C-alpha positions as semicolon CSV with decimal commas, in nm:
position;residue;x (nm);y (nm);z (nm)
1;X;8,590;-15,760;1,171
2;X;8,855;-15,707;0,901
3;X;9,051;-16,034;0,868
4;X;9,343;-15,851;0,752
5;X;9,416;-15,710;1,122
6;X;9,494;-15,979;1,381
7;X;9,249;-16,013;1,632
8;X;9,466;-15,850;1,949
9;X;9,473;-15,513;1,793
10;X;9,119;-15,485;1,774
11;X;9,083;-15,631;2,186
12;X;9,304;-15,324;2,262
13;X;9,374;-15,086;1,955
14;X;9,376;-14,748;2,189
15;X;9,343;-14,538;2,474
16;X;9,158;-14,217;2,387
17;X;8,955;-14,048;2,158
18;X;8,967;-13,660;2,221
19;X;8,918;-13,324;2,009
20;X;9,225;-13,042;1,915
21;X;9,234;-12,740;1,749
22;X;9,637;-12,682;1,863
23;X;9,835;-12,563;1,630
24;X;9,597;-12,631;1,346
25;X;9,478;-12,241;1,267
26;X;9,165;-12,329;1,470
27;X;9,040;-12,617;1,266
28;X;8,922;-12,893;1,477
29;X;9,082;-13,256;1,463
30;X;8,950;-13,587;1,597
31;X;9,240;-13,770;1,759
32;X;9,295;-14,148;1,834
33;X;9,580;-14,191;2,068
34;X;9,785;-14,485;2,266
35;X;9,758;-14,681;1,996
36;X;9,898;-15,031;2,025
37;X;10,047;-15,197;1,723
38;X;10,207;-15,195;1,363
39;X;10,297;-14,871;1,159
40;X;10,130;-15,056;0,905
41;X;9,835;-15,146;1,146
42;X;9,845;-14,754;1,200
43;X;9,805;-14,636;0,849
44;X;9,524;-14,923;0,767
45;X;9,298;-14,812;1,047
46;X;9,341;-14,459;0,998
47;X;9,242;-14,515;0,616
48;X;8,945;-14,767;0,730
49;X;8,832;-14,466;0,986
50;X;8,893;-14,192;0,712
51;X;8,634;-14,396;0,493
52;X;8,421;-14,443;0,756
53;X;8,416;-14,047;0,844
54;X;8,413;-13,949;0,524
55;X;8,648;-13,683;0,581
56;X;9,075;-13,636;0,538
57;X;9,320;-13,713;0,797
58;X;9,657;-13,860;0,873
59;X;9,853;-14,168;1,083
60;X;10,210;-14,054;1,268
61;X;10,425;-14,122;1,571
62;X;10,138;-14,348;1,689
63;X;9,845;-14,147;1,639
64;X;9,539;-14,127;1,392
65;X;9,402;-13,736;1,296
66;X;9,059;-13,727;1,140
67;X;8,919;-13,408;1,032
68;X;8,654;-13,268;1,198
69;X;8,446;-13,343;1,512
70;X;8,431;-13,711;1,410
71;X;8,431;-13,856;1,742
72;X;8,152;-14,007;1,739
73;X;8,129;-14,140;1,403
74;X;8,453;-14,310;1,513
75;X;8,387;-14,434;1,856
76;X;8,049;-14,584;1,708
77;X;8,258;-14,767;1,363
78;X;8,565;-14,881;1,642
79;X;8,245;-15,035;1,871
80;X;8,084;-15,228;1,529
81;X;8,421;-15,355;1,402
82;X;8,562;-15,524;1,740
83;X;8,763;-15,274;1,954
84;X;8,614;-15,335;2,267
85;X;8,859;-15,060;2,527
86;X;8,785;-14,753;2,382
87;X;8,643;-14,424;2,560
88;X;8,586;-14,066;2,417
């Protein structure tokens, strides 16, 4: 568990993780929504799952984008690093 995020974000960091192609020209998009915390929370765990993915992406009005199907490459680096109320 990264020290730098306090411990109640990881107990309950989101709600879902679900897959969109809206409005994105038919490219698919991992999503993270519901998050609960920081904007600056946000943006580090959207760069920590970014490196994890290996793949682009972006944080805003509460929710993480990944490129790609990265679902579960995500769910399975949320699991190992403490979020423990997550569901695909």
């Amino acid at each position: 568990v990264d020290s730098s995020f306090p411990m109640e974000v990881y107990e309950s960091a989101f709600s879902d993780l679900i897959l969109d192609t809206k409005h994105r020209g038919g490219k698919t998009v991992s999503i993270v929504e519901g998050f609960i915390g920081t904007a600056v929370d946000l943006e580090l765990l959207g760069k920590q799952l970014k490196n994890a993915c290996g793949t682009g992406g972006s944080t805003k009005d509460g929710i993480i984008i990944i490129q790609g199907d990265q679902r579960e490459k995500m769910l399975q680096w949320l699991l190992k690093n403490g979020y423990k109320q997550t569901r695909k």
